[in-house]
PDB file of C-alpha atoms and ligand atoms in Angstrom:
ATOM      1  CA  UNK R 199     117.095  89.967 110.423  1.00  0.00           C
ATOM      2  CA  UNK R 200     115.823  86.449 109.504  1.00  0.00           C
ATOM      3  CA  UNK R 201     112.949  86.157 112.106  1.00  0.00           C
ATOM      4  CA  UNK R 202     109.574  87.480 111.138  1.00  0.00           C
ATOM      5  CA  UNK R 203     109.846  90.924 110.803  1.00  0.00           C
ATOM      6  CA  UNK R 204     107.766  93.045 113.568  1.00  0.00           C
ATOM      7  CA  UNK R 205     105.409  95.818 112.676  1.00  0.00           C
ATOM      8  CA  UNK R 206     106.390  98.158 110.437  1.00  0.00           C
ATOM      9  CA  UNK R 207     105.102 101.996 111.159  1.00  0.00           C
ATOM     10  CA  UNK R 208     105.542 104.869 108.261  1.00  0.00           C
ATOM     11  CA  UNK R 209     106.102 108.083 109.953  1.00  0.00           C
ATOM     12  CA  UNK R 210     104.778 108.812 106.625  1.00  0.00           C
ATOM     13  CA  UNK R 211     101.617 111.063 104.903  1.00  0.00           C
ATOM     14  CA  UNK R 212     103.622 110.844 101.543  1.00  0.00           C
ATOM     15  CA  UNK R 213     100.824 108.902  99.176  1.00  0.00           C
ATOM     16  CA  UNK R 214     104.234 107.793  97.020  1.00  0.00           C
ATOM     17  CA  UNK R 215     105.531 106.360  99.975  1.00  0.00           C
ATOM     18  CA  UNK R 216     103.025 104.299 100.680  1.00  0.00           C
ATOM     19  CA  UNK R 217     102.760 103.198  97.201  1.00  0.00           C
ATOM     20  CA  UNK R 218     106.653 101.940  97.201  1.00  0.00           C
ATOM     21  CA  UNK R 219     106.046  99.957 100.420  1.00  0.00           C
ATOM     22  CA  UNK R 220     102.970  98.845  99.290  1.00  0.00           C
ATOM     23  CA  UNK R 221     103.810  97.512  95.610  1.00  0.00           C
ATOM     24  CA  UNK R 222     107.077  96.147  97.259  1.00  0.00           C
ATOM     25  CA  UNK R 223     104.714  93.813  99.819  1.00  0.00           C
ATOM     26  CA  UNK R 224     105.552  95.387 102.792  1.00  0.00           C
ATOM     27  CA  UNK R 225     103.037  95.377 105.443  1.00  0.00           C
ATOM     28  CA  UNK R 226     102.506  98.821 107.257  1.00  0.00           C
ATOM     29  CA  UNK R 227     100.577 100.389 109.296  1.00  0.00           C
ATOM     30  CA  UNK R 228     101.311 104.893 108.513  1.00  0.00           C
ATOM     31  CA  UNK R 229     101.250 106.704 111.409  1.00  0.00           C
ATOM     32  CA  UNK R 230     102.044 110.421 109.567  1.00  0.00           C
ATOM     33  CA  UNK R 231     104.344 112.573 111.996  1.00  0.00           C
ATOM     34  CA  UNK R 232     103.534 115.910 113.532  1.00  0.00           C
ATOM     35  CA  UNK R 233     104.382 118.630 110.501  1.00  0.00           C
ATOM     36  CA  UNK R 234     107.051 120.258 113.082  1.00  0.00           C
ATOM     37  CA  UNK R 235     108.998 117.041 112.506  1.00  0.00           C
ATOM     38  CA  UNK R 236     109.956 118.401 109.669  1.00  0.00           C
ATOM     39  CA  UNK R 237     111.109 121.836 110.468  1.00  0.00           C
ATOM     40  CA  UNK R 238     114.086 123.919 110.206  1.00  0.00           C
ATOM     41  CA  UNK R 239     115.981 123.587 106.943  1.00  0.00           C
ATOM     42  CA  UNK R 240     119.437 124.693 107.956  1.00  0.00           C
ATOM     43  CA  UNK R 241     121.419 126.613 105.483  1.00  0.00           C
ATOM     44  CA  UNK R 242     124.549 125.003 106.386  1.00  0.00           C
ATOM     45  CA  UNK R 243     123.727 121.484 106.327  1.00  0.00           C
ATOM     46  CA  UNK R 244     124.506 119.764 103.279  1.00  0.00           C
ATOM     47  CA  UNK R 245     121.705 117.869 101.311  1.00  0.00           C
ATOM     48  CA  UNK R 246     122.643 114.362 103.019  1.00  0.00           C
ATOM     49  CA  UNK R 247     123.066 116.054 106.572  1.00  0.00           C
ATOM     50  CA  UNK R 248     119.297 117.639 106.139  1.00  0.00           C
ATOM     51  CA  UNK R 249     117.528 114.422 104.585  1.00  0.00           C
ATOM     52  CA  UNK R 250     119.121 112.118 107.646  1.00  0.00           C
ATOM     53  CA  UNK R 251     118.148 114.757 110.219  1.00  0.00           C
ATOM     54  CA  UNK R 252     114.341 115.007 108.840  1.00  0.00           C
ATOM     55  CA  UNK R 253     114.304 111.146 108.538  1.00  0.00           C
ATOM     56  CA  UNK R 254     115.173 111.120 112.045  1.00  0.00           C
ATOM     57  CA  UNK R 255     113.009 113.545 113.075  1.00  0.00           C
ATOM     58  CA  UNK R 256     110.185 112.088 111.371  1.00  0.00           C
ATOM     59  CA  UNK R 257     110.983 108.772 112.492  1.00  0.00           C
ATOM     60  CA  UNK R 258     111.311 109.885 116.285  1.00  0.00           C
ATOM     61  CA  UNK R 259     107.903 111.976 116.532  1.00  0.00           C
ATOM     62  CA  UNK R 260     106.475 108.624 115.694  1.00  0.00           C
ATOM     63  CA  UNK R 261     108.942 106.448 117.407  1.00  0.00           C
ATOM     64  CA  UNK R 262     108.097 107.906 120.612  1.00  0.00           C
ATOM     65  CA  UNK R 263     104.137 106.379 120.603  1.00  0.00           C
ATOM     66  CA  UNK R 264     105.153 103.078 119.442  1.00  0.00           C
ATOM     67  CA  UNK R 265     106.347 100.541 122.148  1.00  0.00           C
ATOM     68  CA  UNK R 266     107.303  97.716 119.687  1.00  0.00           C
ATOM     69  CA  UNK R 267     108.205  97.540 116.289  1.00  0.00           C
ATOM     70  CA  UNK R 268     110.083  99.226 113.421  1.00  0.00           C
ATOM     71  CA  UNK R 269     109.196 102.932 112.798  1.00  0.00           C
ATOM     72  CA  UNK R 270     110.009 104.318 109.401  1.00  0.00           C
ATOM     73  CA  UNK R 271     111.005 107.889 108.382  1.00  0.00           C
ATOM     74  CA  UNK R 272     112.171 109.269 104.942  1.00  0.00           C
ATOM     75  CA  UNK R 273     113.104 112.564 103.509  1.00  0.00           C
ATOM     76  CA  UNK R 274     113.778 113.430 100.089  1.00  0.00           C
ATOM     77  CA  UNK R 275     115.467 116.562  98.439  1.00  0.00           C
ATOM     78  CA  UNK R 276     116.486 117.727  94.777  1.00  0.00           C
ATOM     79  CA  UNK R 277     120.030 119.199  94.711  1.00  0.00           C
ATOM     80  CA  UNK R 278     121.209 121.604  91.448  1.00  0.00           C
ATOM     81  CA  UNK R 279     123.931 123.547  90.841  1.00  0.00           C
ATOM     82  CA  UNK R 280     124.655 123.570  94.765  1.00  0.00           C
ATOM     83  CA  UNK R 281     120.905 124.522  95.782  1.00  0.00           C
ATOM     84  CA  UNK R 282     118.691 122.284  97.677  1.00  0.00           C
ATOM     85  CA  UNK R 283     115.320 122.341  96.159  1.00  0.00           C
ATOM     86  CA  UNK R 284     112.643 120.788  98.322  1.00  0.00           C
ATOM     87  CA  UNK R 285     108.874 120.955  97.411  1.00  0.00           C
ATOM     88  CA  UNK R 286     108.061 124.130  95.572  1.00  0.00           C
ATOM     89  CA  UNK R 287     105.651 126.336  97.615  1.00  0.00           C
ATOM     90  CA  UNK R 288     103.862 127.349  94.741  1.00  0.00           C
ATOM     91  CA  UNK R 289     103.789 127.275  90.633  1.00  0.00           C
ATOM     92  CA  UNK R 290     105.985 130.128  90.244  1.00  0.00           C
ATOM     93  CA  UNK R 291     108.668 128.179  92.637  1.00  0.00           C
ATOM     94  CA  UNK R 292     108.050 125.037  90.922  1.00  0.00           C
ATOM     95  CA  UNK R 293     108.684 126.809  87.633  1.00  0.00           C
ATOM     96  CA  UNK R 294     112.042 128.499  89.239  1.00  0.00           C
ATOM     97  CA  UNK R 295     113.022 124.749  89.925  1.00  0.00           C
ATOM     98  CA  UNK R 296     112.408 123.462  86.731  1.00  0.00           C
ATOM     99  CA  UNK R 297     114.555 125.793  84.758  1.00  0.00           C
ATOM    100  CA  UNK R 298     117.057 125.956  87.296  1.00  0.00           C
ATOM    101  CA  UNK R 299     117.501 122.012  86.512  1.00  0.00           C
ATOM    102  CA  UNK R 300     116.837 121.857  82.781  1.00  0.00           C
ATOM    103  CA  UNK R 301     119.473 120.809  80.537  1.00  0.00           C
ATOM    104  CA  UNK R 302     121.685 120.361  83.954  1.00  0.00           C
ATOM    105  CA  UNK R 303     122.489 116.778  85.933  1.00  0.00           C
ATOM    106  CA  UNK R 304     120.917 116.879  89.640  1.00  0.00           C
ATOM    107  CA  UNK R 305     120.862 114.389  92.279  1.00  0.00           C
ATOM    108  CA  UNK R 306     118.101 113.507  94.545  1.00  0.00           C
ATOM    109  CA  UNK R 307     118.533 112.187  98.178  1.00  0.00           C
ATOM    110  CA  UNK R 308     116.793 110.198 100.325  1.00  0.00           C
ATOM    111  CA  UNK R 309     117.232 110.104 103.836  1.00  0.00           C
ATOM    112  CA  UNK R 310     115.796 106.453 105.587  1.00  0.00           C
ATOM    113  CA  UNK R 311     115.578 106.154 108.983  1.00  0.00           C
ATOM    114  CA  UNK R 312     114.362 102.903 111.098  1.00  0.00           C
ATOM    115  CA  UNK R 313     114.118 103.028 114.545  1.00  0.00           C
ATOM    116  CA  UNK R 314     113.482  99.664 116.362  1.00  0.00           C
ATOM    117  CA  UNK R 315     111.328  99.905 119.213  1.00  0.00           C
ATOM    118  CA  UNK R 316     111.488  99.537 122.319  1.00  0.00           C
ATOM    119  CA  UNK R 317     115.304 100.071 121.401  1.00  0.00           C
ATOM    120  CA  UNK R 318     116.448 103.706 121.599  1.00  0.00           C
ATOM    121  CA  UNK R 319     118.449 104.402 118.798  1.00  0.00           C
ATOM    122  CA  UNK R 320     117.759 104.678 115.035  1.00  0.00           C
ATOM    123  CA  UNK R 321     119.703 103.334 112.269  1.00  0.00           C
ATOM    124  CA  UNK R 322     119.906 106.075 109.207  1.00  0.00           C
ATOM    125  CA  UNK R 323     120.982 105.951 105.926  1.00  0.00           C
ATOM    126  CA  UNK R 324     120.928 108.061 102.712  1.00  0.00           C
ATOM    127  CA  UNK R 325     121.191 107.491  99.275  1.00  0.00           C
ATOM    128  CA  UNK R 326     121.333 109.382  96.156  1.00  0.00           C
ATOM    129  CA  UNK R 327     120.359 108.561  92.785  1.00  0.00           C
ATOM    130  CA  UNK R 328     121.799 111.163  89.497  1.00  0.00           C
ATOM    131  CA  UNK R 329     119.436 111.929  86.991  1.00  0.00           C
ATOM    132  CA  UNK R 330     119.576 114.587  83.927  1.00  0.00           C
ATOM    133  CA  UNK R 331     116.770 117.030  82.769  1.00  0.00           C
ATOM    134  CA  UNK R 332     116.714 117.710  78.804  1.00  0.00           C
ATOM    135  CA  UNK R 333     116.887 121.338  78.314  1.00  0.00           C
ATOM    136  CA  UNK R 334     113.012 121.547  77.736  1.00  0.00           C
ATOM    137  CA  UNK R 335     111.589 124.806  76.338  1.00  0.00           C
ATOM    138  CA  UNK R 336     109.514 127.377  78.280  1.00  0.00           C
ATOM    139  CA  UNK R 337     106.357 126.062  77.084  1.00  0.00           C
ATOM    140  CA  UNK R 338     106.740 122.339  77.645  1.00  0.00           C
ATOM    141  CA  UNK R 339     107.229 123.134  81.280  1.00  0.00           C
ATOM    142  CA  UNK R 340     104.336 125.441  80.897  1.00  0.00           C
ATOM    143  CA  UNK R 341     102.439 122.153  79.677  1.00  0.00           C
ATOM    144  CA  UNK R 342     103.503 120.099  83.037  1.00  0.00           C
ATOM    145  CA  UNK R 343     103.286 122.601  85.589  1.00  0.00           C
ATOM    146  CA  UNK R 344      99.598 123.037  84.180  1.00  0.00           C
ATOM    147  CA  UNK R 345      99.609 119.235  85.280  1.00  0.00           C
ATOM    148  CA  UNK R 346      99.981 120.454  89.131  1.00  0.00           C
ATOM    149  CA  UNK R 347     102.357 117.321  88.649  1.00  0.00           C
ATOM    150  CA  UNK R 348     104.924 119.286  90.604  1.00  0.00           C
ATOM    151  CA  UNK R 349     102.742 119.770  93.655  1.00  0.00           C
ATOM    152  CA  UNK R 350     104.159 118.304  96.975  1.00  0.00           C
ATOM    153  CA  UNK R 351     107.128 116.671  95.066  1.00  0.00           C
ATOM    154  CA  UNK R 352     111.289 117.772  95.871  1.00  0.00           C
ATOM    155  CA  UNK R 353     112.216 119.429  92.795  1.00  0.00           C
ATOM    156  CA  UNK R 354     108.916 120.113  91.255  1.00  0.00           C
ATOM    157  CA  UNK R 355     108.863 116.853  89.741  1.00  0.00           C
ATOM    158  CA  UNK R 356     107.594 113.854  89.281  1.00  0.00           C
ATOM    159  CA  UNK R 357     109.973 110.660  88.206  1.00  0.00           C
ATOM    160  CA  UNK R 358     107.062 108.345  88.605  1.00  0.00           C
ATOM    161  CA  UNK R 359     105.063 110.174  85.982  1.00  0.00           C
ATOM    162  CA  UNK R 360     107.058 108.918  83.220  1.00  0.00           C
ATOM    163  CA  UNK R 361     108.071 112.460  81.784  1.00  0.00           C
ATOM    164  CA  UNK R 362     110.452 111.545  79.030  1.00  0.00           C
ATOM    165  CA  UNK R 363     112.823 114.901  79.762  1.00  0.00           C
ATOM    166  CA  UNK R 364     114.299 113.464  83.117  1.00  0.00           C
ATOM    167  CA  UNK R 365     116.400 110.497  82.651  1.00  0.00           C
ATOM    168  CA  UNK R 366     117.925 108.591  85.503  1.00  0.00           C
ATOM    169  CA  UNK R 367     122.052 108.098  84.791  1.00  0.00           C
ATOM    170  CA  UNK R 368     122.710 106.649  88.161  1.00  0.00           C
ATOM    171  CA  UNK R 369     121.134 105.187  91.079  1.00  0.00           C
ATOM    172  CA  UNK R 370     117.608 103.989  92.445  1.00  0.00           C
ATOM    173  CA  UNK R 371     114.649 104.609  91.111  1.00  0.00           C
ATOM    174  CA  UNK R 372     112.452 104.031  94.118  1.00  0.00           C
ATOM    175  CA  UNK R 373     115.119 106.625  95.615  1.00  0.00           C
ATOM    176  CA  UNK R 374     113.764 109.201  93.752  1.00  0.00           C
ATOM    177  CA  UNK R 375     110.436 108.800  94.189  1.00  0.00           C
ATOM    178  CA  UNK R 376     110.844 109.216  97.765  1.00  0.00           C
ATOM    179  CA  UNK R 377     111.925 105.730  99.701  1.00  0.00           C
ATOM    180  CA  UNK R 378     115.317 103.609  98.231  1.00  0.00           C
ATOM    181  CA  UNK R 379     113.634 100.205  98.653  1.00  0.00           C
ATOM    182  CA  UNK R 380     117.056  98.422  97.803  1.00  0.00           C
ATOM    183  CA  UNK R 381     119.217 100.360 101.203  1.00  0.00           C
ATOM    184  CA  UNK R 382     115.468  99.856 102.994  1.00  0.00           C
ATOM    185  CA  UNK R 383     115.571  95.914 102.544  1.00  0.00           C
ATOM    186  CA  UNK R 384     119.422  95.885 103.201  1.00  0.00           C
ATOM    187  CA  UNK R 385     118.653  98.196 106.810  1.00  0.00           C
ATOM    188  CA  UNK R 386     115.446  95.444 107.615  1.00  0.00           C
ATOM    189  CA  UNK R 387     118.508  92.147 107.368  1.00  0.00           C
ATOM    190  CA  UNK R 388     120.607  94.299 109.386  1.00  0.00           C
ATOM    191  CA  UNK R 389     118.506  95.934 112.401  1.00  0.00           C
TER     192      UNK R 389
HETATM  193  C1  TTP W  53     112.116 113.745  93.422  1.00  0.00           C
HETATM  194  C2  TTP W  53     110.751 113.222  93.725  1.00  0.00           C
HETATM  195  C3  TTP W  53     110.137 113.460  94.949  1.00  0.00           C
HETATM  196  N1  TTP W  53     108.876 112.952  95.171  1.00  0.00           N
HETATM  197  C4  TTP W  53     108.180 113.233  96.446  1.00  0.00           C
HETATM  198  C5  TTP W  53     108.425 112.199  97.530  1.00  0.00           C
HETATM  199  C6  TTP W  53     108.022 112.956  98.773  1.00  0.00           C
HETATM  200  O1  TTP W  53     106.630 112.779  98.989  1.00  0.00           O
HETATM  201  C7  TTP W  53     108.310 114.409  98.404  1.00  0.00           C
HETATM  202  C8  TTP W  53     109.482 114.943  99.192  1.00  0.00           C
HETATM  203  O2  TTP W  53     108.976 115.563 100.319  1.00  0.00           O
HETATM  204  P1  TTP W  53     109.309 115.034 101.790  1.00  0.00           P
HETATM  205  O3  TTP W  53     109.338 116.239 102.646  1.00  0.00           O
HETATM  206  O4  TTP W  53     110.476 114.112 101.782  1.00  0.00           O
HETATM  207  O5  TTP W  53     108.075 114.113 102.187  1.00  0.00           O
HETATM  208  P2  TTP W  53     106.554 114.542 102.301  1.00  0.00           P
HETATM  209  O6  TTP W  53     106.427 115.873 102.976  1.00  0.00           O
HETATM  210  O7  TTP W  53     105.921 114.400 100.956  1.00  0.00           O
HETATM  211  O8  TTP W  53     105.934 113.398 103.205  1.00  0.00           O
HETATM  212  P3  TTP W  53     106.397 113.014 104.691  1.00  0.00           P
HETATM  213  O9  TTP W  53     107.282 114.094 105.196  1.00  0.00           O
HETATM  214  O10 TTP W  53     105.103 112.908 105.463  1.00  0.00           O
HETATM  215  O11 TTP W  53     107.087 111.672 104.546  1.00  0.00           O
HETATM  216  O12 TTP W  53     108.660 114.443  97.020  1.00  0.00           O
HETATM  217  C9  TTP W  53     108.187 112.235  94.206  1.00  0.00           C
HETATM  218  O13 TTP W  53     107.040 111.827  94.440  1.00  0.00           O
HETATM  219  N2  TTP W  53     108.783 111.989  93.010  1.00  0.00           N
HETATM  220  C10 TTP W  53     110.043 112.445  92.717  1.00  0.00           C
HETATM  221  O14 TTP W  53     110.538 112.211  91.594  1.00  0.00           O
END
């Protein structure tokens, strides 16, 4: 897409989110989904299958009010040892996350979905990013989860808080966080 790009919507209440877009000069305007559009995590879909379908979801539940312009929706999961950890419900779960990845490698996902309006069908990527946790000791994660850093973040952490135990091996950073800016600038030349 070369023209002037039309206006962007983030199906979006994820404050990270908006930071990415934000700090990478988007213009936005968020228009935060219904919290049904993100229901249902299916126990047989794999982590890319669930973070395109909640992008989508997402995406749609906005998509649906907006008559022209490009509608955003992302979704982001942790994945260890086979599990799909999403945000922790609580400090005990965010603790269970935390050892369950320390001293392991884990990949987050990101599911991206654009939807052009008026047009009818959304475009939707994912990408994932590997990252390693040192094997931190019971009190050090004692220390962060005292931060409530983990709150409302897949995995129970927090790559934007600089924490010097997770170390990113492969992939985007902005990925992690919650929105791969370099597949969401690709997706903009292409829609
Ligand atoms: C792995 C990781 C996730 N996250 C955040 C990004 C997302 O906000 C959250 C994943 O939860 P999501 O369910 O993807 O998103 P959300 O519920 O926060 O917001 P919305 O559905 O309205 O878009 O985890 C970080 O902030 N840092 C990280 O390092």
């Amino acid at each position: 897409m070369n023209s002037p790009l039309p206006p962007l919507y983030l199906a979006s209440s994820s404050p990270r989110r908006r930071q990415l877009l934000s700090e990478a000069g988007y213009d936005f305007t968020v228009f935060a989904p219904a919290d049904t559009a993100e229901c249902g995590i299916c126990s047989r879909e794999t982590p890319p299958e669930l973070v395109a379908r909640l992008a989508m979801q997402k995406a749609a539940d906005v998509a649906v009010q907006v008559d022209h312009g490009i509608v955003i929706g992302c979704d982001t999961v942790a994945e260890c040892c086979g599990m799909i950890l999403g945000k922790p419900s609580d400090r005990d779960h965010a603790r269970e996350m935390l050892r369950m990845m320390r001293g392991r490698e884990h990949h987050v996902y990101s599911g991206l979905c654009l939807w052009k309006r008026p047009g009818i069908r959304p475009q939707i990527r994912v990408d994932r990013s590997k990252l390693i946790m040192d094997p931190v000791t019971d009190q050090q994660l004692e220390a962060y989860l005292d931060t409530d850093g983990w709150e409302g973040k897949a995995g129970a952490f927090g790559y934007q808080d600089g924490l010097d135990w997770v170390h990113l091996i492969e992939g985007s950073e902005s990925n992690v966080v919650g929105l791969p800016l370099e597949v969401f600038a690709q997706m903009l030349q292409e829609i």
